[in-house]
Amino acid sequence: MQRIISLIFVLLFFCGQAVAQSTRVRGRVTDASNGDPLQFASVVFPGTVVGITTDENGIYTLETRDTVSQISASIVGYATKTLPVKRGTFSQVDFALDPVTFGIGEVTITPGANPAYPLLEGVLRNRKKNNPREYDRYRCATYTKMELDLSNIKPYFKSKRLQRNFGFIFNYMDTSALTGHSYLPAMISETHADRYHSNNPSFSREVIRANRVSGVEDSFSVAQFTGQMHGDVNFYDSFIDIFNIRFASPLAEGGKAFYNYFLVDSLDIDGRKNYKIRFHPKRMTTPVLDGEVLIDSATYALTSASARMPKGVNVNWIKHMRLDNEFRLVNDSVWFHNRDYVAAEFSLTNADSTKLTSFIGTREVLYTDVVLDEEIPDEILHADNNVVLGHEDITQKDNEYWNKVRPYALSRKEQGIYAMVDSIQDVPLYRNIYTLINTIICGYWNTKYIGIGPYYKLASFNRLEGLRMQLGGRTTTAVSKRVRLNGYMAYGTRDGLFKGGGSVELAFNRRLTRKLEIGGRHDVLQLGAGQNALAESNILSSMLSRGDQRMSMINRGNINYEHEWRHGISNTLGFQLQRIYSNRYVQMLRSDSLRVNSVADASFSVGMRLSKNENIYRMTFDKNYLGSKYPIFMFNFTAGIPKLLSGGSEYYRFEGGIRYRPELPPIGQSDIYISGGTIRGRVPYPLLKLHEGNGTYFYDPRSFSCMNFYEFASDTWVSVFFEHNFGGLLLGRLPLIKKLKLREVFVCKGVWGTLRDENNGALPQTKAPLLFPVGMSSVDDPYVEMGFGIENILKLIRVDFIWRMTHRGPVAGQDIDNFAVNFSLHLKF
């Protein structure tokens, strides 16, 4: 299951620590007289500073590696109670506190200012001097430990067959303090890194010195996501970003709009007075937390924070989540990170049920060797990414190295988890389960040397080919990690023709992409389609087709090379030969009405892509762009070579685009894509910019839902695709509707373009090489469509309702849709 779990690592940006030998306690504090839960009760390990207050249900969870044997609970008006706990394991400890009566005189209570507010204002005034992110320069070492666990394992899992295959793993089962349920470790990771921070120039950079991930063959590809930088939790920020969810911070300047605050206690910690402030969300329309913070009375610094995600927040797949921050004084003068901890339970349902197996991910970061105001080395200053992988041997460090860099020693049981997780991969039943899940997600059924697929293209249908059957395959990394071969064959029952294609990929470098690909195909394609997975023939595009299919047979050969100079800066070089054939659905006629059999094109292209601090998941031959908080720029230049193929055209095509996804909490996130270009030269219409229609009922963010294929063409154009996801801000306020946790999306798309007379095949007595298909024209009057979407239906489904705002009248040769309903699937937290 290496690839599957690798993907979980990247998408979630964390997993967690092995906590088998920590002391973990979970329980409930109630009133002994009536059984009611006691909120704000203080629960601590006596003799330590490890403690927390109970939530609105009286629930608490505590965890420590300190040597403790007791736990106590107290609250004003009740007798304090102390109970024993088991060291180095999980304990369920419930308290029933007895009320006590005080003999006091009459007390008059008058309204006044919230006593927590002056403390919070002090935190904001002193945030710059207490928040490590505001310090001029620092360096520190980090040790990050992560684990992914399988929870709610059922009795039938221990059947005789599974005991025969997996019996040895049950020795490693334990109980989570987060949920109170048993769990089994499925993956474990350790990372040792150096972190550098500077405000002038502004950057935070992590150099990973060593990493090991058990349960993953290709650990190098996920190493960059296992350090401290990903999933960084800082309560000083206005919003805490985790799992791409922006939780309002209780220490934000506008925190009073999200939370109620209660000053519940004062504590003496290492000779310093601390105030404990409890915060509770006012409403659940935006992502919020519930928990407490400790504030140093002298400096107004945050000394610790503990928070959980309350029930009712519009978040998917996460049933429980807990965040902890701990700080300490460095050089008796400056506050710095000491420990960060994140734990979350991922489940198909958020209901309190143990019927479904779930995953528990935990992540712990410990900070050591803090050095302030030290000059940062030049090689760090000039690095090209915020996460820098050390030498290639970062995944090859031995046990002696890890014993030296760990802040604490692993127990024998913890050390055995590595061997246990690796051993599972040798069990035949596990390999069969892995192969099945990997096929569903990746599309290929992988044998040792050959991957067969993609399965969703095995059968499809369209007007030109009828029933299309396709079989393909590619070599696996077991054959070579430098060379990959791809190929497929297809046959259509209506046209009676065989099609096929293949390619050779040569990967010269993996850390920075240097890859050459040589390929060719003889197949039918839809010109003017978007770039999503449904643009080519597959079973989903066939089932969701609107009937607007005008596909063309194309012979195409290409050579492409990508050279990534630095992280986020890459160039591509390409050479392409292609011939596009006419058919009864896509006719090619000259201005004298003579039929043309095909259009030829030979071209050379140069491209550039620019991004900053972009997360990229790098696999052996492929890579996935995971986004950046900065704009991403793309440029491309293509030159047609007229004499290389008979009938070729000379032209020069310039294109550019920008994608930006600004986060605008608490009102959601926008997705903006703007592109434009121009073609200089006289070309037949298949080589113009054919604006992206959508021939299916499946939503494509980069095509126009109400536009047909071959409806508009341009040789100079600008297009805008805009979406804004409000994240349930509006629907979450409506009675009854808010229980469905629906999320609203606004959509607006538009394009404007022109055609010179030499390329406009719609003009009478045109000078263009070919007449336009009936109904195709210029878009010099802007095309605009707008609508809204409702997503998070059953946590997966999104439905968009799109209206065509312009070009609404009937057009000969076109079946105009002024309204479209699109469907799509979105796996979001």
mmCIF file of C-alpha atoms in Angstrom, residues 602 640-651:
data_model
loop_
_atom_site.group_PDB
_atom_site.id
_atom_site.type_symbol
_atom_site.label_atom_id
_atom_site.label_comp_id
_atom_site.label_asym_id
_atom_site.label_seq_id
_atom_site.Cartn_x
_atom_site.Cartn_y
_atom_site.Cartn_z
ATOM 1 C CA ALA A 602 4.737 20.973 -37.832
ATOM 2 C CA GLY A 640 4.743 26.689 -37.176
ATOM 3 C CA ILE A 641 7.284 25.293 -39.637
ATOM 4 C CA PRO A 642 5.607 25.469 -43.079
ATOM 5 C CA LYS A 643 7.852 23.356 -45.309
ATOM 6 C CA LEU A 644 8.391 20.363 -43.065
ATOM 7 C CA LEU A 645 5.011 18.827 -43.919
ATOM 8 C CA SER A 646 3.017 19.280 -47.113
ATOM 9 C CA GLY A 647 0.279 21.809 -46.446
ATOM 10 C CA GLY A 648 1.862 23.100 -43.234
ATOM 11 C CA SER A 649 1.358 26.686 -42.072
ATOM 12 C CA GLU A 650 3.758 29.340 -40.901
ATOM 13 C CA TYR A 651 2.529 31.013 -37.729
#
